[in-house]
JSON list of C-alpha atoms in Angstrom, two decimals:
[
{"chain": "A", "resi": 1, "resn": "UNK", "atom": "CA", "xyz": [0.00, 0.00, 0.00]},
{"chain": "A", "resi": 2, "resn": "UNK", "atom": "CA", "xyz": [1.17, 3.46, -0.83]},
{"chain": "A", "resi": 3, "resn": "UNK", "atom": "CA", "xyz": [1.54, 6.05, 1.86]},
{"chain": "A", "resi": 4, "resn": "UNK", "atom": "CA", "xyz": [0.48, 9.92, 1.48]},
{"chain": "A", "resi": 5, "resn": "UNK", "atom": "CA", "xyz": [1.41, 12.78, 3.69]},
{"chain": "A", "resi": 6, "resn": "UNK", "atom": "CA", "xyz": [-0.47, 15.65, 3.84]},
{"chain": "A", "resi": 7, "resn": "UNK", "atom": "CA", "xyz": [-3.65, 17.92, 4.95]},
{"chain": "A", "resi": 8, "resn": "UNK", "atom": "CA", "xyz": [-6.58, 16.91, 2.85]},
{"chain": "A", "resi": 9, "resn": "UNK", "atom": "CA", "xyz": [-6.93, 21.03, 2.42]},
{"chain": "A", "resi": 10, "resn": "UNK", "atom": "CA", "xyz": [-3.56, 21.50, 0.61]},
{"chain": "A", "resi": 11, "resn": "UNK", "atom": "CA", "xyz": [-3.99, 22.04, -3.58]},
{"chain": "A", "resi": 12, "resn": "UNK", "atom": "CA", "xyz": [-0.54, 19.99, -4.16]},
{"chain": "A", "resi": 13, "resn": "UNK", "atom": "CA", "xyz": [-2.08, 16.95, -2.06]},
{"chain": "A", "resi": 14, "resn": "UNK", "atom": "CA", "xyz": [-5.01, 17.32, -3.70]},
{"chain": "A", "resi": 15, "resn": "UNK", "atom": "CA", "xyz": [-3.79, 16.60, -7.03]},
{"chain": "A", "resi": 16, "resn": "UNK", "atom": "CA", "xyz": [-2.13, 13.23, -5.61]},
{"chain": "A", "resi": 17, "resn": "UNK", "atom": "CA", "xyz": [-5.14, 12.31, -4.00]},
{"chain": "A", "resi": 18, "resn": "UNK", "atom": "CA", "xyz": [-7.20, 12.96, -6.96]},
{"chain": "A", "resi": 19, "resn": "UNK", "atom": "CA", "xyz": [-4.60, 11.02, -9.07]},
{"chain": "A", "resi": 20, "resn": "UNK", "atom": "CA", "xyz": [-3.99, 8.19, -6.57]},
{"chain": "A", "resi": 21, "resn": "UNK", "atom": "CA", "xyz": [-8.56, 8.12, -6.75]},
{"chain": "A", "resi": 22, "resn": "UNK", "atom": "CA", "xyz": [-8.59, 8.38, -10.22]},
{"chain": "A", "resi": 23, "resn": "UNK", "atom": "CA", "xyz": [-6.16, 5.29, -10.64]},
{"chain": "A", "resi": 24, "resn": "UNK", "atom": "CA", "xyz": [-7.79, 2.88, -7.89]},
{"chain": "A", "resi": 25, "resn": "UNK", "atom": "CA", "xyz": [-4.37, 2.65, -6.05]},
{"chain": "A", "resi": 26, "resn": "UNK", "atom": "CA", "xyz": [-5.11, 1.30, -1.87]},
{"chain": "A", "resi": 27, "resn": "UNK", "atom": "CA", "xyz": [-3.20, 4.00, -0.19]},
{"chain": "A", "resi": 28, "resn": "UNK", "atom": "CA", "xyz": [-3.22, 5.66, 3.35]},
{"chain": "A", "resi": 29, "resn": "UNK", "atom": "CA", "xyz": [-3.01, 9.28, 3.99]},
{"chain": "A", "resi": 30, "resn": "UNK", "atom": "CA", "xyz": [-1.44, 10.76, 7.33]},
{"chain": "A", "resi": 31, "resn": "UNK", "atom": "CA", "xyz": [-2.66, 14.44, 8.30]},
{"chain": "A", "resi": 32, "resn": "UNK", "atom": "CA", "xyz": [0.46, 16.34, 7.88]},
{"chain": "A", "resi": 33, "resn": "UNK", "atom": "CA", "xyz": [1.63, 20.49, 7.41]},
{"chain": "A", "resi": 34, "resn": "UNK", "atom": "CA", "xyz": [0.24, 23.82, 9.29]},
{"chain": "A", "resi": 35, "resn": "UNK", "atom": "CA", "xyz": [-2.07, 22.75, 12.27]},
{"chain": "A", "resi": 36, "resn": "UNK", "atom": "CA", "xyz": [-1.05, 18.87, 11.81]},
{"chain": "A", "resi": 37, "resn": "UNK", "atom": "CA", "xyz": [2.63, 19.30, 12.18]},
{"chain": "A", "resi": 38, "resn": "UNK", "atom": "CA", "xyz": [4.66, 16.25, 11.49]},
{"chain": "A", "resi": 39, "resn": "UNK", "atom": "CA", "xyz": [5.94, 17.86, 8.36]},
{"chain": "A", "resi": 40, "resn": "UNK", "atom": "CA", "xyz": [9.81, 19.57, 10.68]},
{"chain": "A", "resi": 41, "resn": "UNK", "atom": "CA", "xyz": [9.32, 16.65, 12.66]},
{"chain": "A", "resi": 42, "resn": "UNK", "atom": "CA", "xyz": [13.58, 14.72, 11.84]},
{"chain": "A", "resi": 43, "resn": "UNK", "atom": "CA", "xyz": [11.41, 11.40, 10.66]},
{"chain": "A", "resi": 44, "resn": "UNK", "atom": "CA", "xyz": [9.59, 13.60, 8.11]},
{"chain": "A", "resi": 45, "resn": "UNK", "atom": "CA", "xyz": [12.55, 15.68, 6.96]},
{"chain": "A", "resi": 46, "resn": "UNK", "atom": "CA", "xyz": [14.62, 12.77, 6.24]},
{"chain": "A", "resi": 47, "resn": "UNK", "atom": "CA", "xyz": [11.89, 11.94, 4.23]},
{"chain": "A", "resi": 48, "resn": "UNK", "atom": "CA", "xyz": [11.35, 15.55, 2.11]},
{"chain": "A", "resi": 49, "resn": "UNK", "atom": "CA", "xyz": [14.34, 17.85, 3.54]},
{"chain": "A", "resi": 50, "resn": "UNK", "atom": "CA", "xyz": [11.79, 20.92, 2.34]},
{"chain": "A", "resi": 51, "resn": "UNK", "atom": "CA", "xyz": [9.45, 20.21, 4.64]},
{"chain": "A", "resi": 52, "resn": "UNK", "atom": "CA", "xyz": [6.52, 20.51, 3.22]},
{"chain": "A", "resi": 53, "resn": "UNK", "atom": "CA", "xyz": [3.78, 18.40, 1.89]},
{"chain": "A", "resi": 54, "resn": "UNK", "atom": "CA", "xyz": [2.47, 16.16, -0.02]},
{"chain": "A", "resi": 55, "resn": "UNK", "atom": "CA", "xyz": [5.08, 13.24, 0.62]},
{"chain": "A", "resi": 56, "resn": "UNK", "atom": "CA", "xyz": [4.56, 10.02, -1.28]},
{"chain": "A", "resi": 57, "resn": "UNK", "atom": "CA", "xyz": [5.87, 6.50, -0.12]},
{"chain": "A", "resi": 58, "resn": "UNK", "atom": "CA", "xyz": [5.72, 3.92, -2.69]},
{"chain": "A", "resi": 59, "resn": "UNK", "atom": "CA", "xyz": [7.76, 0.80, -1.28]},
{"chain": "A", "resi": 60, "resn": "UNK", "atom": "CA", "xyz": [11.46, 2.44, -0.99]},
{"chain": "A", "resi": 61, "resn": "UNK", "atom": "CA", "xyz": [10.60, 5.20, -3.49]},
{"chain": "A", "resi": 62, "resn": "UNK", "atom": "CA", "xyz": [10.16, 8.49, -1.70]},
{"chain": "A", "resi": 63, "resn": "UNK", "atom": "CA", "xyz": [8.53, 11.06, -3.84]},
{"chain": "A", "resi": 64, "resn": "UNK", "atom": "CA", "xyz": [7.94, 14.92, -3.14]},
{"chain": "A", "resi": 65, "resn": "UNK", "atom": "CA", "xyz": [7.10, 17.64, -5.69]},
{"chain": "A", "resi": 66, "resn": "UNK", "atom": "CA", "xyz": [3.03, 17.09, -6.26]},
{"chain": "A", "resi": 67, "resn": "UNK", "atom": "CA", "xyz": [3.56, 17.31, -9.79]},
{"chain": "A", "resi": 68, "resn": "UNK", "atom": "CA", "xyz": [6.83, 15.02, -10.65]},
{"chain": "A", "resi": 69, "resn": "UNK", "atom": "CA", "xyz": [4.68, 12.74, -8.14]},
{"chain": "A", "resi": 70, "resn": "UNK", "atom": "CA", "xyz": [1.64, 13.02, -10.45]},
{"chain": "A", "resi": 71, "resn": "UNK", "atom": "CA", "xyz": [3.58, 11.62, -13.08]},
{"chain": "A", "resi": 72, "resn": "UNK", "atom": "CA", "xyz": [5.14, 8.92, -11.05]},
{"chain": "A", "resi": 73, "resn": "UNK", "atom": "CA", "xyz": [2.03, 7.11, -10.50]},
{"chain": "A", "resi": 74, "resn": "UNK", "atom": "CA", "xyz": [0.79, 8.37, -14.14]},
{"chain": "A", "resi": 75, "resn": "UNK", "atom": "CA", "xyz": [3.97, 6.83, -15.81]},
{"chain": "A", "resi": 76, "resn": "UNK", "atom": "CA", "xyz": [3.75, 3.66, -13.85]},
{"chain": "A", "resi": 77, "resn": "UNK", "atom": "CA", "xyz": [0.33, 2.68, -12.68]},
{"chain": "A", "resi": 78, "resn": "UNK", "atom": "CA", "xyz": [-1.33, 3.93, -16.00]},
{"chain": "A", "resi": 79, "resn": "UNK", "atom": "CA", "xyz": [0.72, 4.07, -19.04]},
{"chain": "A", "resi": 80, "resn": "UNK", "atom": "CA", "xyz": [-1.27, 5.15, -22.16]},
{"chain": "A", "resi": 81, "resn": "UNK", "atom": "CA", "xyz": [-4.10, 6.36, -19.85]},
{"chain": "A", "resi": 82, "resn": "UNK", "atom": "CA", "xyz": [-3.61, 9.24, -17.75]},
{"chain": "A", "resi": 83, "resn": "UNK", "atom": "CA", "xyz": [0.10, 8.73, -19.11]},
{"chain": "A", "resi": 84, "resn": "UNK", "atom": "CA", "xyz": [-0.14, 9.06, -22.87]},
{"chain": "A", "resi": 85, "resn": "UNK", "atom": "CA", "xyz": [1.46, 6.60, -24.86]},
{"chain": "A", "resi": 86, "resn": "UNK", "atom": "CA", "xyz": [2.13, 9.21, -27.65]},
{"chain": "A", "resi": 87, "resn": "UNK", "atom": "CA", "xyz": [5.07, 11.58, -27.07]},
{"chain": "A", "resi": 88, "resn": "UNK", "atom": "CA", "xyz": [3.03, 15.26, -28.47]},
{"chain": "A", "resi": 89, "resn": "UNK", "atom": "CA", "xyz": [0.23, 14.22, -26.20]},
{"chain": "A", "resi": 90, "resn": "UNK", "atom": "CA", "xyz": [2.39, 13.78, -23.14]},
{"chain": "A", "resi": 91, "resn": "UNK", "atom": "CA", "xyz": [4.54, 16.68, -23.97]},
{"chain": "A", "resi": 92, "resn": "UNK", "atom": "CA", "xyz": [1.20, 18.68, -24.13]},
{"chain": "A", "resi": 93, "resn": "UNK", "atom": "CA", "xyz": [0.18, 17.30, -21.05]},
{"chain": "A", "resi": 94, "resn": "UNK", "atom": "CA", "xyz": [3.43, 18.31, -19.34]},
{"chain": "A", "resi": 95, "resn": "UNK", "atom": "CA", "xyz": [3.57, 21.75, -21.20]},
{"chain": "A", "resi": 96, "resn": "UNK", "atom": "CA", "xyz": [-0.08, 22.53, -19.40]},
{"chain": "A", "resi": 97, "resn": "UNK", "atom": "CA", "xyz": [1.76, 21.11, -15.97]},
{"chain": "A", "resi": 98, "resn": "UNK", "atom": "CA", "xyz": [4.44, 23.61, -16.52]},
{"chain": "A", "resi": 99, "resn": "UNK", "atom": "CA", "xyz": [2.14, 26.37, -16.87]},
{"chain": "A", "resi": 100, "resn": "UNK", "atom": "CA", "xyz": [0.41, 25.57, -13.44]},
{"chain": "A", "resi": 101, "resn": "UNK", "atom": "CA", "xyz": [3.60, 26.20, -12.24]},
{"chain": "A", "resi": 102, "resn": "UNK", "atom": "CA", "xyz": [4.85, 29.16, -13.73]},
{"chain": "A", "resi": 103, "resn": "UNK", "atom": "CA", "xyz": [1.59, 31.03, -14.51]},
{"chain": "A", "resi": 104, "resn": "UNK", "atom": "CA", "xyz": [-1.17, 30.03, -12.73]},
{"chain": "A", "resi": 105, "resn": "UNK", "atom": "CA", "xyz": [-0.53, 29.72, -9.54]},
{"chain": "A", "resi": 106, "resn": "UNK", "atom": "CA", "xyz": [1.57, 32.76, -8.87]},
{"chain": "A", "resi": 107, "resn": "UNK", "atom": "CA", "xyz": [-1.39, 34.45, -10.95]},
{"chain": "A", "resi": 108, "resn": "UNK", "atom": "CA", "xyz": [-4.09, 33.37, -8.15]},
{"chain": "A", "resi": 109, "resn": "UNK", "atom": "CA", "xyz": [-2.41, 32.78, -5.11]},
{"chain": "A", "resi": 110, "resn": "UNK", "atom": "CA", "xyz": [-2.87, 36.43, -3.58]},
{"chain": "A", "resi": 111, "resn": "UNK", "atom": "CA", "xyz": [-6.27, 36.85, -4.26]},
{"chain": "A", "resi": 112, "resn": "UNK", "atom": "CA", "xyz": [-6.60, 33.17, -2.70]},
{"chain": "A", "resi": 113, "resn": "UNK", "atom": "CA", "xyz": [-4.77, 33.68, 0.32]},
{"chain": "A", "resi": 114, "resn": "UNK", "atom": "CA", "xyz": [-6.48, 37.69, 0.63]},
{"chain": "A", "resi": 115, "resn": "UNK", "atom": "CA", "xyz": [-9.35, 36.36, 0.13]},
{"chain": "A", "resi": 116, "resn": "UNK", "atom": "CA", "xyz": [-9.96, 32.78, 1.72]},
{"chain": "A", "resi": 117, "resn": "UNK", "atom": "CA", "xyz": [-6.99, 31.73, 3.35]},
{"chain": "A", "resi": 118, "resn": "UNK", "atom": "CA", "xyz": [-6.05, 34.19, 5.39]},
{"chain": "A", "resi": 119, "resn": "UNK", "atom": "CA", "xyz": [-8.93, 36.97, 4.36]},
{"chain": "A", "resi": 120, "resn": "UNK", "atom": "CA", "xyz": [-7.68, 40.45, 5.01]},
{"chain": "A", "resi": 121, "resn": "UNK", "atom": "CA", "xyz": [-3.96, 39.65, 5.24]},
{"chain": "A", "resi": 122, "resn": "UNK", "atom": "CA", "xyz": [-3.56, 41.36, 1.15]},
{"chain": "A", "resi": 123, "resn": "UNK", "atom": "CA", "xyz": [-3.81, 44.80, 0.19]},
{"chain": "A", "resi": 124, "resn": "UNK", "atom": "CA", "xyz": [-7.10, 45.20, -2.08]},
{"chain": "A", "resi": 125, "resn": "UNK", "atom": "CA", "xyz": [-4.39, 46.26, -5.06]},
{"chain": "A", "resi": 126, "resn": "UNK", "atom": "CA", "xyz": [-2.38, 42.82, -4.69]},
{"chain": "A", "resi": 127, "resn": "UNK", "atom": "CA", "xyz": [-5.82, 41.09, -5.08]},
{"chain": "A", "resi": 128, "resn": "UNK", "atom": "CA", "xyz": [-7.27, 43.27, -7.92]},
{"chain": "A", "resi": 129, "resn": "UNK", "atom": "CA", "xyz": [-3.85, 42.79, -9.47]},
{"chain": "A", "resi": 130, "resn": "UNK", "atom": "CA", "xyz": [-3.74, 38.92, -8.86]},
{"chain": "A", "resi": 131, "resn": "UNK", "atom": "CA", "xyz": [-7.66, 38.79, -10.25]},
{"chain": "A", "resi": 132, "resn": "UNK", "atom": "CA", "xyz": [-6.92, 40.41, -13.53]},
{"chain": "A", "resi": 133, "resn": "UNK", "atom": "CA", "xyz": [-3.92, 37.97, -14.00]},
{"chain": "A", "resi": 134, "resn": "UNK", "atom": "CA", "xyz": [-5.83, 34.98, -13.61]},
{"chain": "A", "resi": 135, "resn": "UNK", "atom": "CA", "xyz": [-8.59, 36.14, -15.59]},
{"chain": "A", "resi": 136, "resn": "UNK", "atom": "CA", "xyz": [-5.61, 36.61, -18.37]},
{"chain": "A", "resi": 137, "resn": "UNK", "atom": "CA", "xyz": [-4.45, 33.16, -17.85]},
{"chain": "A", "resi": 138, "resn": "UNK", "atom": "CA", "xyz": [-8.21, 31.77, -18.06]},
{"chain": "A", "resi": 139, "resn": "UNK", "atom": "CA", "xyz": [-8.74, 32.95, -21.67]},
{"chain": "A", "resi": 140, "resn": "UNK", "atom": "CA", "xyz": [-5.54, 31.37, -22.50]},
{"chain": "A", "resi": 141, "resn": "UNK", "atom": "CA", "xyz": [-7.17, 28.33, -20.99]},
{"chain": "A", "resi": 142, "resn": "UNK", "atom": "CA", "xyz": [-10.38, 28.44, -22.33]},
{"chain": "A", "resi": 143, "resn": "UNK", "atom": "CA", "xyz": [-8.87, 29.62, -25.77]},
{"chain": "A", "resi": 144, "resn": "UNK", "atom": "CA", "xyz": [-6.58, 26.57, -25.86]},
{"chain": "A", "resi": 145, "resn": "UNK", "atom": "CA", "xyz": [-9.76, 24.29, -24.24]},
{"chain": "A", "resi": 146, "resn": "UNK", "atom": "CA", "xyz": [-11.90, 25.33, -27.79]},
{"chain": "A", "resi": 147, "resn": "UNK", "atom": "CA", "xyz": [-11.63, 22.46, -29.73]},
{"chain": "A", "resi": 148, "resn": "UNK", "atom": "CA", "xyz": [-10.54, 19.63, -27.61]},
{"chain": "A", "resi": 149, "resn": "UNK", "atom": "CA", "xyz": [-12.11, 17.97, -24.79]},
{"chain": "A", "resi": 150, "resn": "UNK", "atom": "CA", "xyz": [-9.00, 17.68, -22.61]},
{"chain": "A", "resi": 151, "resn": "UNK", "atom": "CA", "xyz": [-5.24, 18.97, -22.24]},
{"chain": "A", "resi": 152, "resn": "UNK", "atom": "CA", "xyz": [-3.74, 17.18, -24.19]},
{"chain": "A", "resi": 153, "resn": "UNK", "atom": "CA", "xyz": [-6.49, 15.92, -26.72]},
{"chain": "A", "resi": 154, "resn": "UNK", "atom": "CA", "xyz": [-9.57, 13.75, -26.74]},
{"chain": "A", "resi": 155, "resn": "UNK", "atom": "CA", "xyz": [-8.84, 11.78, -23.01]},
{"chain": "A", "resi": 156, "resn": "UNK", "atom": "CA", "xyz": [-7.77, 12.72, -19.59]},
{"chain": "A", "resi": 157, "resn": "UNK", "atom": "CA", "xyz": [-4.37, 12.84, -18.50]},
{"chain": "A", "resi": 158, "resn": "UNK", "atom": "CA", "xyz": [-2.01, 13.89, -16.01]},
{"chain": "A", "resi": 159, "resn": "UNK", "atom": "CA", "xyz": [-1.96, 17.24, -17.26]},
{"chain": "A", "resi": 160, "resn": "UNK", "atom": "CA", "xyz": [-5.57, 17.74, -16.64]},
{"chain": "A", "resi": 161, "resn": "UNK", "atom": "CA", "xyz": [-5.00, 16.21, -13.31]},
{"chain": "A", "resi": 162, "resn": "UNK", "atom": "CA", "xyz": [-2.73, 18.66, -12.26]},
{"chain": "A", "resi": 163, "resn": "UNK", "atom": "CA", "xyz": [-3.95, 22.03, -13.59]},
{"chain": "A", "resi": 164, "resn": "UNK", "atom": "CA", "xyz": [-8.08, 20.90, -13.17]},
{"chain": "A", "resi": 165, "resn": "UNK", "atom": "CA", "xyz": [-7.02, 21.12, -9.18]},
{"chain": "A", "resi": 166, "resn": "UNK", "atom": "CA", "xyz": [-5.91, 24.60, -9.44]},
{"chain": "A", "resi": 167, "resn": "UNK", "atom": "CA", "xyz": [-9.07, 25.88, -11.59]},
{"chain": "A", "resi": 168, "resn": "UNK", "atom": "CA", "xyz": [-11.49, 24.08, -8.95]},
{"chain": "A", "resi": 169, "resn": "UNK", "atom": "CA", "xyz": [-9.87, 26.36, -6.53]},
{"chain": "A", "resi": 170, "resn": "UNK", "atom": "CA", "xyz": [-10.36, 29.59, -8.58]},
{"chain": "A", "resi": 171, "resn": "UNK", "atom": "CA", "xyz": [-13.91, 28.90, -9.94]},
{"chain": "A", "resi": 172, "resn": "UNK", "atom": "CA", "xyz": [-15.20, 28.78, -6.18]},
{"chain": "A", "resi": 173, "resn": "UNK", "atom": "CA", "xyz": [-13.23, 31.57, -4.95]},
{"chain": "A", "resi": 174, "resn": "UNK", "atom": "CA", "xyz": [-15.31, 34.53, -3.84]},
{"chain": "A", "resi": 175, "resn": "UNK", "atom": "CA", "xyz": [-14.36, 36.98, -7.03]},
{"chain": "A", "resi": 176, "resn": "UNK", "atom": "CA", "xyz": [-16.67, 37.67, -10.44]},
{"chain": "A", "resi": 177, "resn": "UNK", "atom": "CA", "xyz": [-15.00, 36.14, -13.66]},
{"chain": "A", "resi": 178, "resn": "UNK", "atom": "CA", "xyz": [-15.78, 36.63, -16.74]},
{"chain": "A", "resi": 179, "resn": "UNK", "atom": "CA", "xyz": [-16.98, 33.90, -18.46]},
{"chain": "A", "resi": 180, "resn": "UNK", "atom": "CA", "xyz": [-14.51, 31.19, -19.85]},
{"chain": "A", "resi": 181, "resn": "UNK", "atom": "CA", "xyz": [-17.15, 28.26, -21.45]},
{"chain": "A", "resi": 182, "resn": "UNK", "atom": "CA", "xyz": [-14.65, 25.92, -22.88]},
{"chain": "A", "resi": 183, "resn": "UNK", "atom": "CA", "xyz": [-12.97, 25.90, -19.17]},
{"chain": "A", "resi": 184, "resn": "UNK", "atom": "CA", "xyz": [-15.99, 25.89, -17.61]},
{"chain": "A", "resi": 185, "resn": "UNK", "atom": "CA", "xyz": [-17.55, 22.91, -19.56]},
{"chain": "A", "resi": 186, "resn": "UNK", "atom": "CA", "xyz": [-13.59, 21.00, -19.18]},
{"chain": "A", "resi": 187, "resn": "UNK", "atom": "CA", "xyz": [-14.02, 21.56, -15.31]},
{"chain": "A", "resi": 188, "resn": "UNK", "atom": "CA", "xyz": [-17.21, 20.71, -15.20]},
{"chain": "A", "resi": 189, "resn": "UNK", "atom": "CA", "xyz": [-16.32, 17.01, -16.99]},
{"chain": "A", "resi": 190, "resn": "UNK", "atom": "CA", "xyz": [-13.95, 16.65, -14.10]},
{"chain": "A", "resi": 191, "resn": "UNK", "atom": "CA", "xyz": [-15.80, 17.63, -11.09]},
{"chain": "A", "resi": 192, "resn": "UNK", "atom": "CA", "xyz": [-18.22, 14.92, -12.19]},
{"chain": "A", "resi": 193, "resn": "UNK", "atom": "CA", "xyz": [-15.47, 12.07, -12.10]},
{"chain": "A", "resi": 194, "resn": "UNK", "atom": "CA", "xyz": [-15.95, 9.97, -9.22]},
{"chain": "A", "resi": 195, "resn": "UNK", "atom": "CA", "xyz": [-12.03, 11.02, -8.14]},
{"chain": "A", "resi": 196, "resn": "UNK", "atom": "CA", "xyz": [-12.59, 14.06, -7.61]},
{"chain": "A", "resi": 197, "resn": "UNK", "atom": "CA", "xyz": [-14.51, 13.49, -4.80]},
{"chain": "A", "resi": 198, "resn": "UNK", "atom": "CA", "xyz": [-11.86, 13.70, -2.21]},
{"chain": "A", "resi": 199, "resn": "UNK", "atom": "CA", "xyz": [-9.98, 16.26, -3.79]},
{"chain": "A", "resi": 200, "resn": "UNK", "atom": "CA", "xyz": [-12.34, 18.99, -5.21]},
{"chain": "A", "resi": 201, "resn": "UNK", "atom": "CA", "xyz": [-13.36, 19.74, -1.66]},
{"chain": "A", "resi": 202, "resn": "UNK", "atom": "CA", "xyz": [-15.64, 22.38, -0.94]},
{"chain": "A", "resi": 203, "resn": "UNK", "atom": "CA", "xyz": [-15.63, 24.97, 0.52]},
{"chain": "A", "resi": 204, "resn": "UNK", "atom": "CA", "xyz": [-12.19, 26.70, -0.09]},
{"chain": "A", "resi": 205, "resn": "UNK", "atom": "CA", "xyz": [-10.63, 27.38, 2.83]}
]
């Protein structure tokens, strides 16, 4: 059985769990990070020297890094499903991964944390300014979402996995957006995946 640590609230355990669901994989998860703790205790650091979460133990393979753990179990629980057997459609897949990285979530976080995390705690500038960026990056999104029913073409993969856990957050965040149908209609394909259950949690906090 695989072992997960991390708090069933974090977006980067989220994605595991979702992926770890979506796969049929037994696995325990151990509360872990911000009011769990665990995650500076020596046992845990020896595991992911960052200390933070999610931690994955799969026999003597330690994994940390949500998304390099994504594709882990993708790659070798699920090769030519969530892990494309094509190279363009898992480079696509991985491109969209990427992106999560780079763009979206810097583009959101504030307004998430100013807003339902910690609300109060960002200046209403830092949250207009984090608004209007993810708004930017959702009509890249929905542009990209036009003619295809997934990522990386016609089936779900780990890119989907991934990035779909960062748009649940920011389509039940507390802000107006403009609409995005081609997004909307992709998340709404995922939130009705069995899964997704334990990982699109609602609500946000």
């Amino acid at each position: 059985m695989l072992t997960l640590w991390g708090r069933a609230n974090s977006i980067n355990v989220q994605k595991v769990v979702w992926c770890l669901e979506e796969l049929a994989l037994p696995y325990e998860r151990i509360e872990a990070g911000l009011a769990y703790g665990i995650n500076h205790t020596p046992a845990y650091l020896a595991m992911n020297p960052n200390g933070l979460v999610p931690v994955l133990k799969d026999g003597d393979l330690v994994m940390w890094e949500s998304n390099a753990t994504v594709r882990y179990l993708a790659a070798a629980y699920d090769a030519g499903g969530l892990w494309p057997e094509d190279a363009r459609q898992r480079a696509l897949a991985d491109r969209w991964c990427d992106w999560q990285l780079s763009v979206f979530n810097p583009a959101f976080g504030p307004a998430f944390h100013g807003l339902v995390r910690s609300p109060g705690s960002r200046p209403t500038a830092e949250i207009a300014a984090s608004h209007a960026r993810t708004e930017a990056a959702m009509r890249i999104l929905d542009e990209h979402l036009a003619d295809r029913a997934f990522l990386a073409g016609d089936r779900l993969s780990f890119g989907d996995v991934v990035l779909g856990s960062s748009v649940h957050r920011w389509l039940h965040m507390p802000v107006e957006r403009q609409p995005t149908p081609h997004a909307r209609r992709w998340y709404d394909a995922l939130a009705a995946r069995p899964a997704t259950e334990k990982a699109f949690l609602l609500p946000l906090d």
